[in-house]
PDB file of C-alpha atoms in Angstrom:
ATOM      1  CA  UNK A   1       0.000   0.000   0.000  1.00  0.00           C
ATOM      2  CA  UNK A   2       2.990   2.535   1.027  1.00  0.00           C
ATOM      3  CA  UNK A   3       4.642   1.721  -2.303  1.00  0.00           C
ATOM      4  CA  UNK A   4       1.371   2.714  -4.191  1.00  0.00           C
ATOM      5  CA  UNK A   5       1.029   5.574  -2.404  1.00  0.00           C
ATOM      6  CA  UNK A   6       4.642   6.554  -3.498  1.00  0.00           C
ATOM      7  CA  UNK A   7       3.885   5.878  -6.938  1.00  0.00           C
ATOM      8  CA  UNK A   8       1.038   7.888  -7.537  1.00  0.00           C
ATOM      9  CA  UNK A   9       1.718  10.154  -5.288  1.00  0.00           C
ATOM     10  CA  UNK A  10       5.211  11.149  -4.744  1.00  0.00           C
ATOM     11  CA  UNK A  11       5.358  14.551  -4.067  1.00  0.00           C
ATOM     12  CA  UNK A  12       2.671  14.098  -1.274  1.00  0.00           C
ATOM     13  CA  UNK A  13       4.047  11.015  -0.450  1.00  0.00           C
ATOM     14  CA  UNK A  14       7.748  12.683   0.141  1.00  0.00           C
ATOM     15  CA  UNK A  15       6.271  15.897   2.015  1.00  0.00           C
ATOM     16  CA  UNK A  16       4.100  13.439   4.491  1.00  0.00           C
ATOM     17  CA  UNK A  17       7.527  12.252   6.005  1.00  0.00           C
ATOM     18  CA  UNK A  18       9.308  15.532   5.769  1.00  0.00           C
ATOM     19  CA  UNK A  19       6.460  17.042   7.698  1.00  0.00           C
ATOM     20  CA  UNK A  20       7.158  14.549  10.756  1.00  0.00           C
ATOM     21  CA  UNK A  21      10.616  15.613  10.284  1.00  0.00           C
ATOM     22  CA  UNK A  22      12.307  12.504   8.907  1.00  0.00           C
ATOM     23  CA  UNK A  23      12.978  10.951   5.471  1.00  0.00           C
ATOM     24  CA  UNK A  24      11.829   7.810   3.667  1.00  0.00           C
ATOM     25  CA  UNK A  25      14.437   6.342   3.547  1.00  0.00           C
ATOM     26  CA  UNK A  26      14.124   6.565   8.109  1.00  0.00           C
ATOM     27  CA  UNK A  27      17.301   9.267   7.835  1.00  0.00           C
ATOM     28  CA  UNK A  28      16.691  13.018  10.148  1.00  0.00           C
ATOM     29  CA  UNK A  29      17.159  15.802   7.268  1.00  0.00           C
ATOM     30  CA  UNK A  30      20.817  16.241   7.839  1.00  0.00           C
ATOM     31  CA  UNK A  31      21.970  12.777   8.031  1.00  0.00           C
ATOM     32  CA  UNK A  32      23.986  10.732   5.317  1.00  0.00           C
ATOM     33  CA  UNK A  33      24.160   7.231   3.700  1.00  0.00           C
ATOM     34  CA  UNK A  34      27.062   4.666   4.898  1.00  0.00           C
ATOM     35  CA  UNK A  35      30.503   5.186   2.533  1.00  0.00           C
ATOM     36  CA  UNK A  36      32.290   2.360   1.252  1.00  0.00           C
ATOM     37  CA  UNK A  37      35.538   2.111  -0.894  1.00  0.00           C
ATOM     38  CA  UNK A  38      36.906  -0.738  -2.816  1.00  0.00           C
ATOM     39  CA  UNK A  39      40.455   0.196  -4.245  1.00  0.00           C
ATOM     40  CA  UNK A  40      42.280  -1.760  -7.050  1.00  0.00           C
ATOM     41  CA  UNK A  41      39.856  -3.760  -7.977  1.00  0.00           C
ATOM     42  CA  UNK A  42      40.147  -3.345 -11.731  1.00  0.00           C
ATOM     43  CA  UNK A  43      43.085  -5.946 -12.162  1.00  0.00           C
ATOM     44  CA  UNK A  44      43.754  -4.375 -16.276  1.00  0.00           C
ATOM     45  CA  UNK A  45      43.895  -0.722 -15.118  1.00  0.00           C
ATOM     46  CA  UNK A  46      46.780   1.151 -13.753  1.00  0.00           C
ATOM     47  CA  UNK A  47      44.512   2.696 -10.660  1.00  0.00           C
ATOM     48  CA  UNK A  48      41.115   1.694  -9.985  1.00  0.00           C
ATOM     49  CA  UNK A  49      38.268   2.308  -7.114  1.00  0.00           C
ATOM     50  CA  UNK A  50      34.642   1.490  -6.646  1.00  0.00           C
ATOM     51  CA  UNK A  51      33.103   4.084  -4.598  1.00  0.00           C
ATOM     52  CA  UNK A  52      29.763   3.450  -2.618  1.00  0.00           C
ATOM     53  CA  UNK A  53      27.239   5.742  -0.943  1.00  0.00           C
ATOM     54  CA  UNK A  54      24.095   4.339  -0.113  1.00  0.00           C
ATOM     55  CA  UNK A  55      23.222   2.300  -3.337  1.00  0.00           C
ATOM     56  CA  UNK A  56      24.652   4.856  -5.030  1.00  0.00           C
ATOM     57  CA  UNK A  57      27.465   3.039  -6.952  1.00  0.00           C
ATOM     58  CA  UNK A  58      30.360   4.613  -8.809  1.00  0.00           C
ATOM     59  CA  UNK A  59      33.640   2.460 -10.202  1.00  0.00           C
ATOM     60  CA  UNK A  60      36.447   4.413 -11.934  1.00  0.00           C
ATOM     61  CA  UNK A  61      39.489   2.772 -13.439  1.00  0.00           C
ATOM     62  CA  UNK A  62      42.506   4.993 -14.571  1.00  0.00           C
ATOM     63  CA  UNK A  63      44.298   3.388 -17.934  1.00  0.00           C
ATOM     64  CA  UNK A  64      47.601   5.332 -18.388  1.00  0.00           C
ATOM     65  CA  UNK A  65      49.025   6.347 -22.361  1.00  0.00           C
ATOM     66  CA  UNK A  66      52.449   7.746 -23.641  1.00  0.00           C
ATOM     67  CA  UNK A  67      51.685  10.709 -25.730  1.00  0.00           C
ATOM     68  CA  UNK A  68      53.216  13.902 -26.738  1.00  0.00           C
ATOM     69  CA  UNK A  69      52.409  17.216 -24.736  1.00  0.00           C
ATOM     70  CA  UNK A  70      50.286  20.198 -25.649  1.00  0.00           C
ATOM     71  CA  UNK A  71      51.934  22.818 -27.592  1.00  0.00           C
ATOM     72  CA  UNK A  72      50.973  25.371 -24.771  1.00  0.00           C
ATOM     73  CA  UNK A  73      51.831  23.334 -21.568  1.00  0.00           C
ATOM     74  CA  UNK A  74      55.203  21.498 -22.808  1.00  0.00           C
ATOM     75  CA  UNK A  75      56.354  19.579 -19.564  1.00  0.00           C
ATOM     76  CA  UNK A  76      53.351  18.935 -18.442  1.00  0.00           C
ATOM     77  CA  UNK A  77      50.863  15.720 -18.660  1.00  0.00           C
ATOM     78  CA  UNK A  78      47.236  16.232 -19.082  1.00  0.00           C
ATOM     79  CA  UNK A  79      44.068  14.029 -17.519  1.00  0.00           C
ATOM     80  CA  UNK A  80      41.075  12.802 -19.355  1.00  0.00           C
ATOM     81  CA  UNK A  81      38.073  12.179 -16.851  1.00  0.00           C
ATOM     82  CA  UNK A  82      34.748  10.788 -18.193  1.00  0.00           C
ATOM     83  CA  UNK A  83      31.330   9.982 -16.848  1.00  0.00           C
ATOM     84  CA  UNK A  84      29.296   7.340 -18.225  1.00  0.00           C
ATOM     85  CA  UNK A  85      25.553   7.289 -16.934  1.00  0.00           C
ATOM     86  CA  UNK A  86      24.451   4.139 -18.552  1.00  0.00           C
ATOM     87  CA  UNK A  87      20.994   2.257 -18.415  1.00  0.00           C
ATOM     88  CA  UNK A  88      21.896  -0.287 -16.259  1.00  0.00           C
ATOM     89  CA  UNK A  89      22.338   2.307 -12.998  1.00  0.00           C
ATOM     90  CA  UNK A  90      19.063   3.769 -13.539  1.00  0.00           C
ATOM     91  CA  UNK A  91      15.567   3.587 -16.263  1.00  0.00           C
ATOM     92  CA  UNK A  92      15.922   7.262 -16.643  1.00  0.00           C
ATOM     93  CA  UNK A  93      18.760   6.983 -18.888  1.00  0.00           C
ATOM     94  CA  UNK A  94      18.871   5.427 -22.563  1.00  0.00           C
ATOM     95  CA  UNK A  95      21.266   3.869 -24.944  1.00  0.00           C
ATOM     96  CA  UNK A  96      23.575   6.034 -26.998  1.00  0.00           C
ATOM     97  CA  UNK A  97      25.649   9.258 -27.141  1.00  0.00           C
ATOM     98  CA  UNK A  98      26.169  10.859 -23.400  1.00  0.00           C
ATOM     99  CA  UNK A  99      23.103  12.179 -21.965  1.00  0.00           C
ATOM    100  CA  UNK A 100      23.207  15.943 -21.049  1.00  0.00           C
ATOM    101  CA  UNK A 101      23.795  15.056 -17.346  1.00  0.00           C
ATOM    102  CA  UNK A 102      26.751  12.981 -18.121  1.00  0.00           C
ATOM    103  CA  UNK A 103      28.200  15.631 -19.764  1.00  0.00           C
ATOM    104  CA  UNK A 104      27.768  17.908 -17.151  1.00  0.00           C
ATOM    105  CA  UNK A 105      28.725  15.553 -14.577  1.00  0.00           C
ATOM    106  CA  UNK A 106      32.471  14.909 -16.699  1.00  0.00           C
ATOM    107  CA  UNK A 107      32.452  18.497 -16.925  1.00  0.00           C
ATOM    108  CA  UNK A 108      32.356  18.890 -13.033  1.00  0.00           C
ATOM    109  CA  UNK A 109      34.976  16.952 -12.651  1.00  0.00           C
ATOM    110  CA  UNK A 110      37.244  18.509 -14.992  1.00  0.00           C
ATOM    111  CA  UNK A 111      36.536  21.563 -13.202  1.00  0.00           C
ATOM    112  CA  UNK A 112      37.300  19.774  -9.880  1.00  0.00           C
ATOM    113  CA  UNK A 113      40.571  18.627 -11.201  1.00  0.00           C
ATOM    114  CA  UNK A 114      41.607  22.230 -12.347  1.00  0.00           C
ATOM    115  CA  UNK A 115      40.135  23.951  -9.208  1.00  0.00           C
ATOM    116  CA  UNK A 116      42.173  22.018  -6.893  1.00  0.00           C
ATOM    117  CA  UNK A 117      46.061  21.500  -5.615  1.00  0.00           C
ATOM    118  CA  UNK A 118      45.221  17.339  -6.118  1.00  0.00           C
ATOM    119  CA  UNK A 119      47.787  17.189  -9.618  1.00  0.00           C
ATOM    120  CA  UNK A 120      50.570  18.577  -9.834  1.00  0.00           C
ATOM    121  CA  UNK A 121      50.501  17.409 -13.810  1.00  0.00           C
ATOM    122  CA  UNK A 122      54.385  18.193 -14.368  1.00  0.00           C
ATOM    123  CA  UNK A 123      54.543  15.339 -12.465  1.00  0.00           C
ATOM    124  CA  UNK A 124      53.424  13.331 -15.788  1.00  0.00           C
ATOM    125  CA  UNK A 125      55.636  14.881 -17.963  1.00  0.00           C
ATOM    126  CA  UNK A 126      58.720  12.269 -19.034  1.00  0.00           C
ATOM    127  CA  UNK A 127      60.629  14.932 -21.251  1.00  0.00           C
ATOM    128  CA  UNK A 128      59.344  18.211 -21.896  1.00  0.00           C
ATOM    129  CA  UNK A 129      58.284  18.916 -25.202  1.00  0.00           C
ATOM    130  CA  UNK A 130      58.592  15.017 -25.984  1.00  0.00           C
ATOM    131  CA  UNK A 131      56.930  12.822 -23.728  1.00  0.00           C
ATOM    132  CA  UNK A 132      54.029  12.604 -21.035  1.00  0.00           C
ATOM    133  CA  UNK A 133      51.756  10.918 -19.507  1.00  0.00           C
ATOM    134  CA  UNK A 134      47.782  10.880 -20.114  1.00  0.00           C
ATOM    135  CA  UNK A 135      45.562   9.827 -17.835  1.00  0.00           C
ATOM    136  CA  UNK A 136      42.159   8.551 -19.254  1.00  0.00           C
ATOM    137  CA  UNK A 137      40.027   8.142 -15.756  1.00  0.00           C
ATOM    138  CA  UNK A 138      36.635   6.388 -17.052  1.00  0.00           C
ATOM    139  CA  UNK A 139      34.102   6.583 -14.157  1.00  0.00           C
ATOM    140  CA  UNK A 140      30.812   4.796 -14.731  1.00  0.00           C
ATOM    141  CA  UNK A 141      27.547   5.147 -12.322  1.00  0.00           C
ATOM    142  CA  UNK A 142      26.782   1.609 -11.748  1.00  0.00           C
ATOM    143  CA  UNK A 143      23.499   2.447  -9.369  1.00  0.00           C
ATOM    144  CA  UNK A 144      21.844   5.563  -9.744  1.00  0.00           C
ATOM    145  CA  UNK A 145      20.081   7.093  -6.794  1.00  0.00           C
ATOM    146  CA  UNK A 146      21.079  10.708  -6.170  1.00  0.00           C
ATOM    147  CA  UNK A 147      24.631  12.410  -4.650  1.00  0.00           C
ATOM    148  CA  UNK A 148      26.110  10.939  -8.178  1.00  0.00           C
ATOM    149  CA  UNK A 149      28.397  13.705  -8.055  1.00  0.00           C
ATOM    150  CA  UNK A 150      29.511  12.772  -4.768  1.00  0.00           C
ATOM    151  CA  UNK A 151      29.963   8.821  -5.625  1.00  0.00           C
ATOM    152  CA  UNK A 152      31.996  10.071  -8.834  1.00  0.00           C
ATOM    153  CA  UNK A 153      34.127  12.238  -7.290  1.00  0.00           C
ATOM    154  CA  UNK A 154      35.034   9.704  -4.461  1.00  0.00           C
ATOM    155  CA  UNK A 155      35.597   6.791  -6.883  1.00  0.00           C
ATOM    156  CA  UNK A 156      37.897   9.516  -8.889  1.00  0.00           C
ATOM    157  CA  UNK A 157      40.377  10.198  -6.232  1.00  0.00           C
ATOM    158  CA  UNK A 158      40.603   6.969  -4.751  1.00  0.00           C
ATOM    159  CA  UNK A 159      41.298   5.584  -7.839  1.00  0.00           C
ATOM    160  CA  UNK A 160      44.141   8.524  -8.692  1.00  0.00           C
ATOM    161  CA  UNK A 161      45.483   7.593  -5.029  1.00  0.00           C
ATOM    162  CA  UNK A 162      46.040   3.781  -5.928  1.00  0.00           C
ATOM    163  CA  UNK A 163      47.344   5.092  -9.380  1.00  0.00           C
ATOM    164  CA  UNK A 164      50.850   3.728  -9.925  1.00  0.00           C
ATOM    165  CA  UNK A 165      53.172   4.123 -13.759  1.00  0.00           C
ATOM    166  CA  UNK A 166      55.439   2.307 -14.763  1.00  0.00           C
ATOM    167  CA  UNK A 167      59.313   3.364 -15.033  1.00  0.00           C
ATOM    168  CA  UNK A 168      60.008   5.036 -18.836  1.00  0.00           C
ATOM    169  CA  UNK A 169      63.315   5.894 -20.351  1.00  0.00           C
ATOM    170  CA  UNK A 170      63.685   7.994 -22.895  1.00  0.00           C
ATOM    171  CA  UNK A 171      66.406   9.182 -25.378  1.00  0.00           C
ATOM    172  CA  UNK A 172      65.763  12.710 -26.735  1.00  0.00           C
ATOM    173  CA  UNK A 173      68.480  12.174 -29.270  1.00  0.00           C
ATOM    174  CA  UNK A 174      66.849   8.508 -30.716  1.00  0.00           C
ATOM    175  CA  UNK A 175      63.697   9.050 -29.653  1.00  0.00           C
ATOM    176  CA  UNK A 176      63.404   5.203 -28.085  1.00  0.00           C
ATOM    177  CA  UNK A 177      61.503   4.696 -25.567  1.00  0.00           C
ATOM    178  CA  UNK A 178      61.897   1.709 -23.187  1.00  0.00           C
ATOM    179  CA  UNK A 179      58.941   0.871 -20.875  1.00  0.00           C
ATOM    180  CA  UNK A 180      60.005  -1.064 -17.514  1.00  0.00           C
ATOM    181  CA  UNK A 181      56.272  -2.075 -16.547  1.00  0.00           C
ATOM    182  CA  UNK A 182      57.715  -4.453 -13.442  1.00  0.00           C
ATOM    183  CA  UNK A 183      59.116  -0.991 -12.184  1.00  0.00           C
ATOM    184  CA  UNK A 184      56.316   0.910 -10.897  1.00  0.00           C
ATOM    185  CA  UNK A 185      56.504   4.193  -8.538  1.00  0.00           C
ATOM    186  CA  UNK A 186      52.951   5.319  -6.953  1.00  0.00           C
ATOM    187  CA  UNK A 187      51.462   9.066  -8.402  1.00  0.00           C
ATOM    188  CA  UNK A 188      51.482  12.036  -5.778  1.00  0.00           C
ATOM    189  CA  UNK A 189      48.225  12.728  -5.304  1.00  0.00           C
ATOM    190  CA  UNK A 190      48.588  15.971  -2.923  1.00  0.00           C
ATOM    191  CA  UNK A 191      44.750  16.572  -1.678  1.00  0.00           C
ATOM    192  CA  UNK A 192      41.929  14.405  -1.457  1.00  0.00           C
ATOM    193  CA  UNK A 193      38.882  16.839  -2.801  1.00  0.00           C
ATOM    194  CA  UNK A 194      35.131  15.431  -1.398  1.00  0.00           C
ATOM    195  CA  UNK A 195      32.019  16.089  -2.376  1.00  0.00           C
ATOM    196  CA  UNK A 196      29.053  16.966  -0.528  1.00  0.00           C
ATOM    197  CA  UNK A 197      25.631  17.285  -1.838  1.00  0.00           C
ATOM    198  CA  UNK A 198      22.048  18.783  -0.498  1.00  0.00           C
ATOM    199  CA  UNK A 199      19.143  19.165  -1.793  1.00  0.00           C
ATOM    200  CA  UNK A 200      16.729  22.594  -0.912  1.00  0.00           C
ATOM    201  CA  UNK A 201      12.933  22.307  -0.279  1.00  0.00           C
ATOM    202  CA  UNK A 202      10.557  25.592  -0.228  1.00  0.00           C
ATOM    203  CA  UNK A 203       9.849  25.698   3.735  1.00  0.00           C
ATOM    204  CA  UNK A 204      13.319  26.353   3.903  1.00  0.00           C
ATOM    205  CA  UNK A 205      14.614  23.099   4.643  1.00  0.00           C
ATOM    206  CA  UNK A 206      17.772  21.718   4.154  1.00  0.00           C
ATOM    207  CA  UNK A 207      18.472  17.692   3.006  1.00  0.00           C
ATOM    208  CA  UNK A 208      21.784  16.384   2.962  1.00  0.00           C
ATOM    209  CA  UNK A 209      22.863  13.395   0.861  1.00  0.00           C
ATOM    210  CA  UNK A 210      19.606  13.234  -1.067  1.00  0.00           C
ATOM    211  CA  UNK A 211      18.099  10.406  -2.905  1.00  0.00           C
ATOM    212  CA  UNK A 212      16.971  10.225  -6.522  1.00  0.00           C
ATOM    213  CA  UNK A 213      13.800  10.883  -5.159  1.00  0.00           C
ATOM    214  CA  UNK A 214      14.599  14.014  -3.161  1.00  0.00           C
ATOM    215  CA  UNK A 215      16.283  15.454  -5.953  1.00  0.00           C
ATOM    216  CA  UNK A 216      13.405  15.001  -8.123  1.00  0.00           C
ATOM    217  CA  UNK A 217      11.386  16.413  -6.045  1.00  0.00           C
ATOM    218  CA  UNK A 218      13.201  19.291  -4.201  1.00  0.00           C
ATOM    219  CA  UNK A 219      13.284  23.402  -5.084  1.00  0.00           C
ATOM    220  CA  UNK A 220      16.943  23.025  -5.465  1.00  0.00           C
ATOM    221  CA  UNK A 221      20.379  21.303  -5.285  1.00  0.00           C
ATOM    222  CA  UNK A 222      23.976  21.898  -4.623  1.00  0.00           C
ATOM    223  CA  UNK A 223      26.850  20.145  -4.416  1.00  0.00           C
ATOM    224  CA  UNK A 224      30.294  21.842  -2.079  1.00  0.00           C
ATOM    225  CA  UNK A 225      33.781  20.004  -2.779  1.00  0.00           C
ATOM    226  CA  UNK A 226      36.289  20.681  -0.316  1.00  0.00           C
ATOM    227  CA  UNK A 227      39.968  19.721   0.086  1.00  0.00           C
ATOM    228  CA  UNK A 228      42.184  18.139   3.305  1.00  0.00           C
ATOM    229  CA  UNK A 229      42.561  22.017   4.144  1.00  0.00           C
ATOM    230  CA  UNK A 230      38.797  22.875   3.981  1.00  0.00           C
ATOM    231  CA  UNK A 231      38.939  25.002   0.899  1.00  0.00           C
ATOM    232  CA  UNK A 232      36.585  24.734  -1.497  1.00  0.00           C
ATOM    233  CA  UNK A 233      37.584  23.501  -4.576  1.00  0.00           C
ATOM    234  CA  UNK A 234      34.010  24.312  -6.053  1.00  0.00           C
ATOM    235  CA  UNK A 235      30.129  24.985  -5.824  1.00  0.00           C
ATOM    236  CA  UNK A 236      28.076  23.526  -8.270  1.00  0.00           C
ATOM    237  CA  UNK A 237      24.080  24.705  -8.017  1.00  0.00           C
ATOM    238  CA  UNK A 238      22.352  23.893 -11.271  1.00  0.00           C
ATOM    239  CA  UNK A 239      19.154  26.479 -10.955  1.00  0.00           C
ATOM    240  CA  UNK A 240      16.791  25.771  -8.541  1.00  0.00           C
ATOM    241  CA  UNK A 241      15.724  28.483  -5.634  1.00  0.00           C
ATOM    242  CA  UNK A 242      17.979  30.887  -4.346  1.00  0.00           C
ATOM    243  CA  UNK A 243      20.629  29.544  -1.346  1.00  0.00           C
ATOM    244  CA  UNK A 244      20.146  31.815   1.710  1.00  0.00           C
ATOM    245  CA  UNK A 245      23.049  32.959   3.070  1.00  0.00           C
ATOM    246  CA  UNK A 246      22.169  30.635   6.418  1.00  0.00           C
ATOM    247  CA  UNK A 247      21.475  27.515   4.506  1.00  0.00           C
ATOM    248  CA  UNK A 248      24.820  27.681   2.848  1.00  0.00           C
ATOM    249  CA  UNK A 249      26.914  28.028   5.794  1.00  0.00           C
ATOM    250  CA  UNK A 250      25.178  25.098   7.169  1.00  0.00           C
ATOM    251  CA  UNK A 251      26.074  23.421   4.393  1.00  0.00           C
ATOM    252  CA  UNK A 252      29.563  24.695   4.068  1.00  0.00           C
ATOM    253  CA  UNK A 253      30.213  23.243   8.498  1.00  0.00           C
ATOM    254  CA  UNK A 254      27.969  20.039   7.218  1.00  0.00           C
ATOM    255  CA  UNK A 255      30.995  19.362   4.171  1.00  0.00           C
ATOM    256  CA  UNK A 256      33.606  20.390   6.249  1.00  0.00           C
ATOM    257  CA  UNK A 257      32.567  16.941   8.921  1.00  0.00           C
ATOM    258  CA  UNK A 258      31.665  14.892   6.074  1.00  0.00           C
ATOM    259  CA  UNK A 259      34.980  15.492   3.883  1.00  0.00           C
ATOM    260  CA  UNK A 260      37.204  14.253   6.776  1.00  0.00           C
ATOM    261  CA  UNK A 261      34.608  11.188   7.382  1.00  0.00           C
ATOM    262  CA  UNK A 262      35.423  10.059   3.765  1.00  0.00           C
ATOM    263  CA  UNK A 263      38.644  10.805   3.144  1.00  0.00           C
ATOM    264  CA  UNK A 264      39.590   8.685   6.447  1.00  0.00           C
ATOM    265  CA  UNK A 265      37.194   6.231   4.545  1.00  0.00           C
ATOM    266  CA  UNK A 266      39.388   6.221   1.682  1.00  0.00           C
ATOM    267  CA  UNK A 267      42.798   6.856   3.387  1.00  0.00           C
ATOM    268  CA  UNK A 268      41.988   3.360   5.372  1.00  0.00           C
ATOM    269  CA  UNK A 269      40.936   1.661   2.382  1.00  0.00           C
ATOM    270  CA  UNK A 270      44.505   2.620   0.671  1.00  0.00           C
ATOM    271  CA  UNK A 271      46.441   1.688   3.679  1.00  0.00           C
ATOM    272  CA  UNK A 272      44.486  -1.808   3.929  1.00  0.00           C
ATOM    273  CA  UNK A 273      45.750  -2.329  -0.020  1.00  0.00           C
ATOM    274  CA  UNK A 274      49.388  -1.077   0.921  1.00  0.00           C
ATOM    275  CA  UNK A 275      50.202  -3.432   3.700  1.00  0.00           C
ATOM    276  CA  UNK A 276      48.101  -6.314   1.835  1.00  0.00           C
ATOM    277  CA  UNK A 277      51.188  -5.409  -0.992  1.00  0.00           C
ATOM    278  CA  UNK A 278      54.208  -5.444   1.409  1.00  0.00           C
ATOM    279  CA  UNK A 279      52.749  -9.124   2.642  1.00  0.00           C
ATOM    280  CA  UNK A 280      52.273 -10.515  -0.704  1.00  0.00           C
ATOM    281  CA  UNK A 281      55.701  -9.255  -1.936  1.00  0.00           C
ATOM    282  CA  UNK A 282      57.275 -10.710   1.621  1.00  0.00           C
TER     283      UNK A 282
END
């Protein structure tokens, strides 16, 4: 009977539990979904994370390619993030080209990655002029329901923070390149950058975390990404009501908690797969 209800009536159906001040999904307004990491779990990629919140399921694996630089940024490397929002994580999305929200979600991303002190891409550059690395970081939404931003972005840099490339020598003079792949050194990844989303409702009320549901459904969303030092890397609101001035500093202290929650999330998970190496190489 509750499940019809919630069918035919969502809206009602949502703003019936937010008026007894919880959620559907049993959660008070401000609260969030368990996190989960899975690191290095893509044996053929070079780094490689699956990145849980809720049921909200993001993997990312991070294939690294030789290539030459870009004529206006000679010694350094350059990364190639994409987000794939396929029909298998949710019926809302169809076969074929990127839908508009996986283009803007990519595009998020790239802005995350420019925004913030995480690459420090001279560090994939081989021989200036010559040689670099590319980093082509596919992330895919494997279950769809809401915060994707957040999932993507967590599955991102835990993937970048198991990243590891292989040794390369390189003669300027011959142009040979020798590839030791048994030789690998780990990537600096300087800052982990989180994201935290919200969703806005009319009253005004503030939901953190939201569900596909609560997205739908609310006035507004926004998304804060902050780094270890608590700046913010960026603020993505696509439309929606205005944020008051109260609501986003909530938000803002509410990020601030949550980033240090999930970057300890994904710190232990990288430590577990570190010491799990030293004992298989002992």
């Amino acid at each position: 009977m509750d499940l019809q209800y919630k069918t035919i009536h969502p809206s009602k159906y949502l703003q019936d539990h937010l008026d007894q001040e919880i959620r559907p999904d049993g959660r008070k307004f401000l609260s969030f979904r368990p996190v989960s990491v899975n690191v290095s779990s893509i044996v053929q990629a070079d780094g490689s994370a699956i990145f849980k919140l809720g049921d909200t399921t993001a993997v990312c694996g991070i294939k690294a390619e030789l290539a030459t630089p870009k004529s206006d940024t000679p010694d350094n490397g350059y990364v190639v993030a994409n987000v794939d929002l396929s029909p298998l994580c949710s019926s809302k999305f169809r076969p074929g080209p990127p839908s508009e929200q996986a283009q803007v979600l990519s595009k998020s991303i790239d802005i995350i990655l420019s925004n913030s002190t995480a690459l420090d891409l001279k560090d994939l550059c081989i021989c200036k002029n010559k040689l670099v690395w590319v980093l082509y970081c596919d992330i895919s939404c494997l279950n769809y329901n809401g915060s994707v931003i957040d999932a993507c972005t967590g599955a991102l840099f835990a993937a970048l923070k198991t990243l590891t490339l292989p040794e390369v020598n390189y003669s300027s003079e011959t142009g040979v390149i020798v590839v030791q792949p048994k030789n690998r050194k780990p990537f600096t990844v300087r800052t982990i950058p989180v994201s935290t989303s919200f969703a806005l409702f009319e009253n005004p009320l503030l939901i953190a975390d939201p569900t596909d549901d609560e997205e739908e459904l609310s006035s507004g969303k926004f998304s804060i990404v902050m780094d270890d030092d608590e700046q913010i890397c960026y603020i993505n609101k696509p439309g929606g009501i205005p944020i008051s001035q109260n609501l986003l500093s909530k938000g803002i202290e509410l990020a601030k908690t949550r980033s240090k929650l999930v970057r300890s999330v994904i710190e232990a998970a990288i430590s577990t797969l570190r010491v799990n190496s030293i004992e298989t190489d002992t």
